[in-house]
PDB file of C-alpha atoms and ligand atoms in Angstrom:
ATOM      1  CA  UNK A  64       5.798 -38.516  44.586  1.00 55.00           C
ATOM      2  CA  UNK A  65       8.120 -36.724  41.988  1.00 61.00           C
ATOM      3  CA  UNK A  66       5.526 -37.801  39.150  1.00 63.00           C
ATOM      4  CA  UNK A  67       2.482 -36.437  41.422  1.00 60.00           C
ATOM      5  CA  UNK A  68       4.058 -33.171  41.577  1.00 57.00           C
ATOM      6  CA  UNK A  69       5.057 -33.310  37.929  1.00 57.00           C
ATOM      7  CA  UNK A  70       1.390 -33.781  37.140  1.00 56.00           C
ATOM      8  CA  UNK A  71       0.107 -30.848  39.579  1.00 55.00           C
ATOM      9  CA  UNK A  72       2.087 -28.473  38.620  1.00 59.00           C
ATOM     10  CA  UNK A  73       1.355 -29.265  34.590  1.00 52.00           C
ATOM     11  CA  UNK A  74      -2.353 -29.149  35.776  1.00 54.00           C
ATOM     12  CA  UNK A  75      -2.089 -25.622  37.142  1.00 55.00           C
ATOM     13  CA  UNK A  76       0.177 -24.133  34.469  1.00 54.00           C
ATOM     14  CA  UNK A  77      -1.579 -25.530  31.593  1.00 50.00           C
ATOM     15  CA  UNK A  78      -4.595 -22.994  31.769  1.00 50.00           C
ATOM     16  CA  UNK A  79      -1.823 -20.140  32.216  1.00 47.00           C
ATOM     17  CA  UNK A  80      -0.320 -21.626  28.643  1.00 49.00           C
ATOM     18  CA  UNK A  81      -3.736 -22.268  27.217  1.00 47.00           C
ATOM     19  CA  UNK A  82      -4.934 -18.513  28.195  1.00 45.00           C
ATOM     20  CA  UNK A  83      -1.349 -17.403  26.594  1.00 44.00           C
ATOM     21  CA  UNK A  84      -2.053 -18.736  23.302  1.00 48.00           C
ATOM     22  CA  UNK A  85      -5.241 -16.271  23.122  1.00 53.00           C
ATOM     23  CA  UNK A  86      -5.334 -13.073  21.578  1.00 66.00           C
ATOM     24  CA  UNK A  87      -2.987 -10.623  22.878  1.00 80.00           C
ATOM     25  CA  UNK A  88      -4.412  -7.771  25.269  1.00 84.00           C
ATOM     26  CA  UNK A  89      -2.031  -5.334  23.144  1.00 95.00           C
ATOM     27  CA  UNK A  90      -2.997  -6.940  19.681  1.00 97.00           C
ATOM     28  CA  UNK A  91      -5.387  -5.005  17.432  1.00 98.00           C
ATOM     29  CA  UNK A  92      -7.431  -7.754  14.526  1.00 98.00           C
ATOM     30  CA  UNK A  93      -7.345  -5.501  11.685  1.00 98.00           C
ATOM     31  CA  UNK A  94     -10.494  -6.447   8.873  1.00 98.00           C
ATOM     32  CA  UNK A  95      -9.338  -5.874   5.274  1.00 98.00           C
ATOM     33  CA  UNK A  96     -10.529  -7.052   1.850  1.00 98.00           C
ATOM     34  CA  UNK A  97      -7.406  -6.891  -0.331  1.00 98.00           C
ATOM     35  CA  UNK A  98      -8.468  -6.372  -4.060  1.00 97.00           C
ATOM     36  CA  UNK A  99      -8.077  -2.627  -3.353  1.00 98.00           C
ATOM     37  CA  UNK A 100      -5.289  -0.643  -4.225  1.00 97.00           C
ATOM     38  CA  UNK A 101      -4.140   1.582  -3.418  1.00 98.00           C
ATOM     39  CA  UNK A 102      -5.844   1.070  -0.206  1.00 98.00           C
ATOM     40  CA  UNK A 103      -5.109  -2.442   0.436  1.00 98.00           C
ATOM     41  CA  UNK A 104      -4.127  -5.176  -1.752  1.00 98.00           C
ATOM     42  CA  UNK A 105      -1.692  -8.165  -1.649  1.00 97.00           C
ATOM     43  CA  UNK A 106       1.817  -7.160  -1.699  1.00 96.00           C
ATOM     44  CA  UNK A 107       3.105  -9.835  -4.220  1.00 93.00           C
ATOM     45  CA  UNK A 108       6.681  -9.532  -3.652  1.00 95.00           C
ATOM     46  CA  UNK A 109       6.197 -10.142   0.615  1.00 95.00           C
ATOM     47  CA  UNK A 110       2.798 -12.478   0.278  1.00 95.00           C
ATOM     48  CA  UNK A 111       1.657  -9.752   2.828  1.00 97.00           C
ATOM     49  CA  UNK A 112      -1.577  -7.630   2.772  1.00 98.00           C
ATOM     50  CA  UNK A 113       0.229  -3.885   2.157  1.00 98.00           C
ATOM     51  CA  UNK A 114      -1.304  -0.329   1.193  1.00 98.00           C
ATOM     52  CA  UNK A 115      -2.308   3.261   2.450  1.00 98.00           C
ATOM     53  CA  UNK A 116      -4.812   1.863   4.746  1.00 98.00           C
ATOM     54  CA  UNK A 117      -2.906  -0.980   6.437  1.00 98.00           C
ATOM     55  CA  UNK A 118       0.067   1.530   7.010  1.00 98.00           C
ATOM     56  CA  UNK A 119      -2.096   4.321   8.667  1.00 98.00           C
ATOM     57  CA  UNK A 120      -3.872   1.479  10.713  1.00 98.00           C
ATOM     58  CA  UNK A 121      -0.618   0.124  12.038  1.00 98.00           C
ATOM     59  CA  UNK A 122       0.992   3.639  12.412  1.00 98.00           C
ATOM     60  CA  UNK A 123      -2.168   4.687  14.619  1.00 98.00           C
ATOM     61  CA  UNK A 124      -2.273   1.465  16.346  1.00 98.00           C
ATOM     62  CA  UNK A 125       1.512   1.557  17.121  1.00 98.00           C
ATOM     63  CA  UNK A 126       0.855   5.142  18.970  1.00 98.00           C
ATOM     64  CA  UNK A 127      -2.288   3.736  20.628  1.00 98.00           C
ATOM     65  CA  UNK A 128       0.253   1.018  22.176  1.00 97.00           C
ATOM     66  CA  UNK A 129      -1.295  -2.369  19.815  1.00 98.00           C
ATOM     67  CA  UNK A 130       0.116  -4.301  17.525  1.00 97.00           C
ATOM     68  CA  UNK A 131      -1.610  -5.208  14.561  1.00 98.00           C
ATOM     69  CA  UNK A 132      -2.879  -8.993  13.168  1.00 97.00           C
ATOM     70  CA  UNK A 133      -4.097  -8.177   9.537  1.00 98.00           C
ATOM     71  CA  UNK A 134      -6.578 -10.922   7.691  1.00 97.00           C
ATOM     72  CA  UNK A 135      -8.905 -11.479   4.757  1.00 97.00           C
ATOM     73  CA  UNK A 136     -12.608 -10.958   5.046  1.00 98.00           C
ATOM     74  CA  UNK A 137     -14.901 -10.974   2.800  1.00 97.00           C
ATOM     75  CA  UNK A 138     -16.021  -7.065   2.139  1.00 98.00           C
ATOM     76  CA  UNK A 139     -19.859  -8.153   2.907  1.00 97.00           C
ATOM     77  CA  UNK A 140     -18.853  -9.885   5.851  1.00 97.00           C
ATOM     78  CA  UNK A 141     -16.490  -6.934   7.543  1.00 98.00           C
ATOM     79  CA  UNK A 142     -19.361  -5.412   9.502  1.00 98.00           C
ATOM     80  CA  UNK A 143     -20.672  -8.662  10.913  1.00 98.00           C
ATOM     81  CA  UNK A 144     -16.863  -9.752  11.810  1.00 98.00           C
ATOM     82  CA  UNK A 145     -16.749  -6.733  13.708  1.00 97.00           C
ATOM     83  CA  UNK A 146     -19.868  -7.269  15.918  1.00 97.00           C
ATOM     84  CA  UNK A 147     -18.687 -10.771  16.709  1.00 97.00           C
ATOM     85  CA  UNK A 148     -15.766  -9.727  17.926  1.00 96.00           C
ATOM     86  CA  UNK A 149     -13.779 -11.573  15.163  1.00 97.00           C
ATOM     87  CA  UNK A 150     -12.291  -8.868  14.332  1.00 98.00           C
ATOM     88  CA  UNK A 151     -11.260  -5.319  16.189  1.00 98.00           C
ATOM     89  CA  UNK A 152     -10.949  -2.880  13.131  1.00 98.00           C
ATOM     90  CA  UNK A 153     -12.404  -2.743  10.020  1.00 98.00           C
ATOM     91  CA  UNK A 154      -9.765  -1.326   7.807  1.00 98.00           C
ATOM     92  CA  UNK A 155     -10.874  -1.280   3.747  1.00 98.00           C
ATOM     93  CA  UNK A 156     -11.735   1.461   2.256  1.00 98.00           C
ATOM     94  CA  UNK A 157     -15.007   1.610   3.778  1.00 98.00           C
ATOM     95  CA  UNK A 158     -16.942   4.462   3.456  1.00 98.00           C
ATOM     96  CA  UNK A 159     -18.467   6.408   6.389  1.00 98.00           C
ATOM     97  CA  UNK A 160     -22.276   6.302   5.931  1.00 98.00           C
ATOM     98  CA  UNK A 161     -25.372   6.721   8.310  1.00 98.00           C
ATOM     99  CA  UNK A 162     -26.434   3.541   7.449  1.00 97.00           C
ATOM    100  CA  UNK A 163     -23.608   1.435   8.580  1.00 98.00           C
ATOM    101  CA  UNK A 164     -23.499   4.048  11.892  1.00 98.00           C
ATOM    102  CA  UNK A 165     -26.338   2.968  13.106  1.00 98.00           C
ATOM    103  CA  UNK A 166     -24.567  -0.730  13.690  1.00 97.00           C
ATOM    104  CA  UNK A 167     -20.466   0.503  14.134  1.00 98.00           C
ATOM    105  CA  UNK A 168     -18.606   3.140  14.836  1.00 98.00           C
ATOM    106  CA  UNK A 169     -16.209   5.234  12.988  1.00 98.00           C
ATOM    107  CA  UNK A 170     -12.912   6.848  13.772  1.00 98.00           C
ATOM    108  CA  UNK A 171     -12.550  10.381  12.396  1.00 98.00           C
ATOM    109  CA  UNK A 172     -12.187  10.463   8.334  1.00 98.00           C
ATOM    110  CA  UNK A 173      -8.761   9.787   7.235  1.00 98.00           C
ATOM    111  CA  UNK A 174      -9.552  10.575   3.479  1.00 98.00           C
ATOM    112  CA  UNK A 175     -11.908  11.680   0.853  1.00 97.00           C
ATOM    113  CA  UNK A 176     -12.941   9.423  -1.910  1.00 96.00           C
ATOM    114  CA  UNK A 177     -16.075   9.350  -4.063  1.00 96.00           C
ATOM    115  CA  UNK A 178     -17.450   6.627  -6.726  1.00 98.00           C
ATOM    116  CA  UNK A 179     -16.394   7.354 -10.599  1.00 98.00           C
ATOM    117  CA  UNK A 180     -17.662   5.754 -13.724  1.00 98.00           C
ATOM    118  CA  UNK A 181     -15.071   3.331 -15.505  1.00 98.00           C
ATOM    119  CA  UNK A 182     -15.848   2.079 -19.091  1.00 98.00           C
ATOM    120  CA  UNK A 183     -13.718   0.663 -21.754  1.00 97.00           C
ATOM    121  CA  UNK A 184     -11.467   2.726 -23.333  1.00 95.00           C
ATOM    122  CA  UNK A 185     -12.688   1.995 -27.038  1.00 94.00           C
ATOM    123  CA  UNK A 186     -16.633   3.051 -25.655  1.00 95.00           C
ATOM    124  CA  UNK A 187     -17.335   6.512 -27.277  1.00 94.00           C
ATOM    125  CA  UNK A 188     -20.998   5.823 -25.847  1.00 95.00           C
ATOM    126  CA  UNK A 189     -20.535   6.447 -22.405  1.00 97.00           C
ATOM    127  CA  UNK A 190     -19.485   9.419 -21.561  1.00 97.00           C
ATOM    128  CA  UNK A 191     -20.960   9.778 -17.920  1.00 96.00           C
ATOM    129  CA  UNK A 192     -23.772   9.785 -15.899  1.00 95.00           C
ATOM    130  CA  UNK A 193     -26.540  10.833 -18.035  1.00 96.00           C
ATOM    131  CA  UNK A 194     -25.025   7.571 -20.753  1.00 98.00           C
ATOM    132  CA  UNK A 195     -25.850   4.927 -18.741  1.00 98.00           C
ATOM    133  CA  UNK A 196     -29.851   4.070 -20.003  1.00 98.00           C
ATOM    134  CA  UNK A 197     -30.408   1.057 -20.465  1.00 98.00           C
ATOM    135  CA  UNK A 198     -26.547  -0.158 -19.347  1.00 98.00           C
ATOM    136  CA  UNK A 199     -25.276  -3.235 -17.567  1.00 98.00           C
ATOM    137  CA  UNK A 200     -23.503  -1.888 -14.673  1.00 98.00           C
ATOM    138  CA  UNK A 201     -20.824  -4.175 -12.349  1.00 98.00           C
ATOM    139  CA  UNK A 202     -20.515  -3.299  -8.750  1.00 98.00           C
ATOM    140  CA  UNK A 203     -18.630  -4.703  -5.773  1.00 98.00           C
ATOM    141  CA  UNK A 204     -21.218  -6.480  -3.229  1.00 97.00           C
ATOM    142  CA  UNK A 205     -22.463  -4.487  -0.444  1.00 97.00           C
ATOM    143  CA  UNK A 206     -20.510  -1.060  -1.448  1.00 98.00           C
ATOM    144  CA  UNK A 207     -21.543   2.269  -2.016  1.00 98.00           C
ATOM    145  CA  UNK A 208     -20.810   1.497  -5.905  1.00 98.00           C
ATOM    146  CA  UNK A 209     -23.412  -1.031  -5.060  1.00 98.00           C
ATOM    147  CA  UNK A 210     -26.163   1.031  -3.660  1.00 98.00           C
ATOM    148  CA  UNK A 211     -25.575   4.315  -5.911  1.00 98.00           C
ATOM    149  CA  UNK A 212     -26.137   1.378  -9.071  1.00 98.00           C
ATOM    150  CA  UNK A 213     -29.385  -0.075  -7.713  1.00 98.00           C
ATOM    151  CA  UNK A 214     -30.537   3.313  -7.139  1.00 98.00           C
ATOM    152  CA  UNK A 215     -30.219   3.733 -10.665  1.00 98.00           C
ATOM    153  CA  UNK A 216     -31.651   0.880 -11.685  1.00 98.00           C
ATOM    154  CA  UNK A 217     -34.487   1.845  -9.368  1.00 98.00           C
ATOM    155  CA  UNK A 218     -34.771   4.814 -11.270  1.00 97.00           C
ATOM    156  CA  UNK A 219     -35.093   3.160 -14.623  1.00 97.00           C
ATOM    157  CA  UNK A 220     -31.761   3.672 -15.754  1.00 98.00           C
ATOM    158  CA  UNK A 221     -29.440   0.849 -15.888  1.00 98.00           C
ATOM    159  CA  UNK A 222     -30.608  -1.815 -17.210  1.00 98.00           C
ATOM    160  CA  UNK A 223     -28.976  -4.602 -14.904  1.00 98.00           C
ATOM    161  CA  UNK A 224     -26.229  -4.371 -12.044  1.00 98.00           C
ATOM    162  CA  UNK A 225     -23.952  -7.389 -11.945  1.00 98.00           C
ATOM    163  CA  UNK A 226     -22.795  -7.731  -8.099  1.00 98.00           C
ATOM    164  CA  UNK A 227     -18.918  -9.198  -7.962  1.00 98.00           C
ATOM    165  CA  UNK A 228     -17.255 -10.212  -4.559  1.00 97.00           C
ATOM    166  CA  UNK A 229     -14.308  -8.357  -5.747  1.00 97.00           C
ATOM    167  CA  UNK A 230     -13.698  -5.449  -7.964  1.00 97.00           C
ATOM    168  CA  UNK A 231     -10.895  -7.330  -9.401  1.00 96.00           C
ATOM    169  CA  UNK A 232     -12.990  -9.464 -11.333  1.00 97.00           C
ATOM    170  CA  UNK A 233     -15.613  -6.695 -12.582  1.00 97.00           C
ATOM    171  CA  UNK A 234     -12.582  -5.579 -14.084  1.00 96.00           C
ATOM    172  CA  UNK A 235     -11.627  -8.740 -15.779  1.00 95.00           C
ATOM    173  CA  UNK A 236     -15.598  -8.933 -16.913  1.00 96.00           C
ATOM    174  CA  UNK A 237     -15.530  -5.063 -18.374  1.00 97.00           C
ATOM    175  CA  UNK A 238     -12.043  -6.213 -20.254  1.00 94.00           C
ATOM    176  CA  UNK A 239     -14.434  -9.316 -21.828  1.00 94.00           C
ATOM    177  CA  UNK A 240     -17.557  -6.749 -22.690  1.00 95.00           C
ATOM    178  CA  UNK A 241     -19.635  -8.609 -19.845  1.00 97.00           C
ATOM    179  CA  UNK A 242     -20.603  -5.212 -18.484  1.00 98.00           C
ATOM    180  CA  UNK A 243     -20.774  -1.950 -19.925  1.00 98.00           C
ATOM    181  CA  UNK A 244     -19.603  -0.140 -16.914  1.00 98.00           C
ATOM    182  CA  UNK A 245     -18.022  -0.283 -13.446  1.00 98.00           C
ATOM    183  CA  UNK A 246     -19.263   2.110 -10.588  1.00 98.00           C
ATOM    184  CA  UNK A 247     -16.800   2.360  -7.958  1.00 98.00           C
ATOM    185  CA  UNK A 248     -14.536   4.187  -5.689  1.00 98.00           C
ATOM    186  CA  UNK A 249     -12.743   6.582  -8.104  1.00 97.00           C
ATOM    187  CA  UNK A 250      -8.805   6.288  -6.493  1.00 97.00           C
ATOM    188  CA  UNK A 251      -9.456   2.429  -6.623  1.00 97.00           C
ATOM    189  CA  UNK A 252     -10.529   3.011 -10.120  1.00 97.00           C
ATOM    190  CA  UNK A 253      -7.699   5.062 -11.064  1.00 95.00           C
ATOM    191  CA  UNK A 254      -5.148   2.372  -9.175  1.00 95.00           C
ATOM    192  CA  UNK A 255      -6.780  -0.355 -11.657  1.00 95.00           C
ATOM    193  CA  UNK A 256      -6.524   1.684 -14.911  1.00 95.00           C
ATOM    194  CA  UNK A 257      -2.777   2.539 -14.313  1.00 92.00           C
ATOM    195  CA  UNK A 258      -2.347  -0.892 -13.860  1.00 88.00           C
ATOM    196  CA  UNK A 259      -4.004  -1.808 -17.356  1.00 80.00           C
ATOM    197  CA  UNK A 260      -4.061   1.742 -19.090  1.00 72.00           C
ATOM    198  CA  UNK A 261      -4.857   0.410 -22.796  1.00 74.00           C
ATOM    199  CA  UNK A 262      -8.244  -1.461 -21.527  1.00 91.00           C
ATOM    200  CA  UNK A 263     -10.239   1.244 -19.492  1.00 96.00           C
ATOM    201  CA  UNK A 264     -11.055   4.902 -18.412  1.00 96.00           C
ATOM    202  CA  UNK A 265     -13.331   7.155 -16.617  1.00 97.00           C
ATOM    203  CA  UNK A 266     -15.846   9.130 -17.765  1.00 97.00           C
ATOM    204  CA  UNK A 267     -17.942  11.827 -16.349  1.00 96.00           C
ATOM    205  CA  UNK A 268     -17.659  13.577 -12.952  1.00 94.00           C
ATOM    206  CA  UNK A 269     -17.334  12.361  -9.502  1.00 94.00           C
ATOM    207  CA  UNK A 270     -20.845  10.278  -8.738  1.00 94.00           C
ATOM    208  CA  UNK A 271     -20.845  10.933  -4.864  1.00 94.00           C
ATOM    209  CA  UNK A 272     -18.195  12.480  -2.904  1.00 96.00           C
ATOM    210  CA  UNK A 273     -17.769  10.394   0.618  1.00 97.00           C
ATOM    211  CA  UNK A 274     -14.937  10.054   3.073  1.00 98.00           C
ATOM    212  CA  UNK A 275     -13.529   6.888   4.558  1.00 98.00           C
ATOM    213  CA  UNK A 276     -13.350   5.902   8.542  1.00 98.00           C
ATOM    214  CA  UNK A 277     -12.110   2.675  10.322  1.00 98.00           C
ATOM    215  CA  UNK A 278     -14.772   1.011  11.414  1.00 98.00           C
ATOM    216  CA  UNK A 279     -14.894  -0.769  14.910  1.00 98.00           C
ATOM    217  CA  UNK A 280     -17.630  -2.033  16.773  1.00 98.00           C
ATOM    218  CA  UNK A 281     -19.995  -0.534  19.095  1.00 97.00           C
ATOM    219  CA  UNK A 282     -18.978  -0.192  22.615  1.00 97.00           C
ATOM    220  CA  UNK A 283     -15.135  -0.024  22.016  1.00 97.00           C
ATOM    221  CA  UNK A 284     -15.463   4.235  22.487  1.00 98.00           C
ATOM    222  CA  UNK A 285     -12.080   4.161  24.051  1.00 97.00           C
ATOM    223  CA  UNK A 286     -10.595   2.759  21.155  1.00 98.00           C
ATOM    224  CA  UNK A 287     -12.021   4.646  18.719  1.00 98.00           C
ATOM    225  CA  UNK A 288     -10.591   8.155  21.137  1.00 98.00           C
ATOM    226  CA  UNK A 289      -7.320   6.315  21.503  1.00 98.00           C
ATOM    227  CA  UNK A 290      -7.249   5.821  17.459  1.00 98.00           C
ATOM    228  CA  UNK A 291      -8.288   9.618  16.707  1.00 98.00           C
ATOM    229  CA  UNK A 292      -5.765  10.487  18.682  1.00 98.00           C
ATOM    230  CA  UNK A 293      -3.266   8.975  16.892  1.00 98.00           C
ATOM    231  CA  UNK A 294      -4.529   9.714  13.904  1.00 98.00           C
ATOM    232  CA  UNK A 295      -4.400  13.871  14.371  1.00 98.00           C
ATOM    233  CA  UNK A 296      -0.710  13.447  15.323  1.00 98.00           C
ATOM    234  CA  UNK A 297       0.088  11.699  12.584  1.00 98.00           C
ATOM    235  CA  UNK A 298      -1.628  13.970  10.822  1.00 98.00           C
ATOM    236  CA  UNK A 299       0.134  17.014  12.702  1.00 98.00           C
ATOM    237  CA  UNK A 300       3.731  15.427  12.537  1.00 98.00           C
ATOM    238  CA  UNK A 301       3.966  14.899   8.908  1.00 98.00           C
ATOM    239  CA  UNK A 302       3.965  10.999   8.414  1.00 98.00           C
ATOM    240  CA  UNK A 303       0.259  11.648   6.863  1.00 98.00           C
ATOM    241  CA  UNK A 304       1.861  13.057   4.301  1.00 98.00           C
ATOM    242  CA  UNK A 305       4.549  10.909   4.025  1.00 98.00           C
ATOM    243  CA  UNK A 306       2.460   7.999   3.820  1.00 98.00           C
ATOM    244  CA  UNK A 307       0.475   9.612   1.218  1.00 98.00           C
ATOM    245  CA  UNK A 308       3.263   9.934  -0.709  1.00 97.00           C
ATOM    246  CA  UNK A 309       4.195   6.388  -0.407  1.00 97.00           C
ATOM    247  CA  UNK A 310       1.106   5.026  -1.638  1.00 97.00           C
ATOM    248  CA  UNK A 311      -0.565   7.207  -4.351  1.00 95.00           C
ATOM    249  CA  UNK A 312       2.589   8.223  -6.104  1.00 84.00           C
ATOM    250  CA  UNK A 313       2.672   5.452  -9.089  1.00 62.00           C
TER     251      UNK A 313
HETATM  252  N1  LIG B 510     -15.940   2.794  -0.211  1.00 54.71           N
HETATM  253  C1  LIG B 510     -16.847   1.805  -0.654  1.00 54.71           C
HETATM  254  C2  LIG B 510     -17.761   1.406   0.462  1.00 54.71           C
HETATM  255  O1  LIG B 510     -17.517   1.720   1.571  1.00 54.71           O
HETATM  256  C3  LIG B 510     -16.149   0.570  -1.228  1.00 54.71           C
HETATM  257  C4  LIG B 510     -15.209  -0.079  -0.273  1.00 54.71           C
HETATM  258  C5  LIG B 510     -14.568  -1.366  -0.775  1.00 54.71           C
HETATM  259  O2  LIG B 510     -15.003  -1.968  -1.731  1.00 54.71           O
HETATM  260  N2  LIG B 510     -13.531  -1.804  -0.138  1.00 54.71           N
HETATM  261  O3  LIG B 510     -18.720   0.754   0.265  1.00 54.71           O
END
C-alpha cells in the first residue's frame, strides 16, 4: 500500500516538476550576437556576454519585473529566433528598419548609430565614399553594412562584397589585405580600431545615419509598452547616462 501511494503521488507531482523546469513566466530570452563591442561582446575576464546593450536590456527588464537569460545567435538567425519563440528579445545592435518592421516589432530607439567606412591605416587610396570603384568591400551577413554594400555594388561601384558571419573576422581579413574595406556600424568600428589602433581607420563621413531598437516579436505589444516604459525612466533617472558612461568611455 505504502509503495502504491509512493507511486501516485510521484505520478501527479512529476508533471508539476516537469512544467517547473520550463521557462520561467518572469524570465525574458534575450538574442545577442557577441562580436560587437561596445554593444555586446564576450566579457573575457567573467566568460559572460557583457556590453551597453545587455546592461540596458537587463536594467529595462529588471523594471518590467523579468529576469534576463542571455545566449548566442547567429546575427542572420536573430529575427527567425524571435518568431519561433526561441527567443523573447532581440538585443544586438540591430538597427530599426521598415524592412525588418514589417516581420517584428521594435521598442522605442535607445541610440543613434550609422555605418562608417574602415580601411587600413597605410591606404592613402581610400579616402571615403566616392574611393570605393572598383573595391572589395567586407560586410557582416544580413546587416545594414550588408545591404548599403550590395547597393553599391548594384550601382557599379564596388567591385565585390565579401559577406562574414562576424565582423570580427572581416577585421582579421582587412589586417591580411583580403578586402579593401569594411562597411559597418561606425561605434562598432571605432570599438575595433581602439582595440588595434596601428592596423585601421575610418575614412569619409557617416554612410547612413540609423538608430537601434530591441526587437521582439509580433504580438508581444505589452511587452514592448512594458519595455518603453522602462526605458524612458531610465532615461529620465540618470542610469542612461550612467550606463553610457560605462560602456563608451575606453
Ligand atoms: N546595425 C546593423 C544592423 O542592424 C548591424 C548590427 C550587427 O551586426 N549586430 O544590421
Amino acid at each position: 500500500m505504502k509503495k502504491v501511494l509512493i507511486l501516485l503521488s510521484v505520478l501527479i507531482l512529476l508533471p508539476i516538476f516537469v512544467s517547473g523546469c520550463g521557462k520561467n513566466e518572469n524570465e525574458l530570452l534575450i538574442g545577442t550576437e557577441p562580436t560587437f563591442p561596445p554593444f555586446e561582446y564576450m566579457d573575457e575576464a567573467t566568460g559572460k556576454i557583457d556590453g551597453f546593450d545587455i546592461a540596458l536590456i537587463t536594467e529595462m527588464a529588471k523594471r518590467a519585473g523579468y529576469e534576463v537569460k542571455v545566449s548566442n545567435v547567429a546575427f542572420d538567425g536573430l529575427i527567425a529566433a524571435l518568431q519561433s519563440g526561441n527567443i523573447d528579445v532581440v538585443a544586438s545592435g540591430m538597427s530599426i528598419t521598415d524592412e525588418r518592421k514589417a516581420s517584428i516589432l521594435f521598442t522605442d530607439p535607445y541610440i543613434d548609430a550609422g555605418l562608417s567606412i574602415v580601411v587600413s591605416k597605410n591606404n592613402s587610396s581610400i579616402t571615403g565614399e566616392k574611393d570605393l570603384k572598383g573595391k572589395v568591400a567586407g560586410v557582416q551577413i544580413g546587416t545594414t553594412g550588408a545591404d548599403e554594400a550590395n547597393a553599391l555594388k548594384e550601382k557599379g561601384i564596388l567591385k565585390e562584397v565579401k559577406t562574414y558571419n562576424t565582423i570580427d573576422v572581416a577585421f582579421l581579413d582587412l589586417s591580411n589585405g583580403a578586402i579593401d574595406c569594411i562597411i559597418n556600424d561606425g561605434p562598432v568600428n571605432e570599438a575595433y580600431i581602439k582595440k588595434d589602433s596601428s592596423k585601421s581607420k575610418i575614412v569619409g563621413d557617416v554612410l547612413v545615419s540609423d538608430q537601434y531598437g530591441f526587437g521582439v516579436a509580433k504580438g508581444s505589444e505589452e511587452l514592448v509598452e512594458k519595455l518603453n516604459k522602462a526605458l524612458g525612466e531610465i532615461k529620465a533617472d540618470g542610469t542612461y547616462d550612467k550606463l553610457v558612461a560605462k560602456y563608451f568611455s575606453n
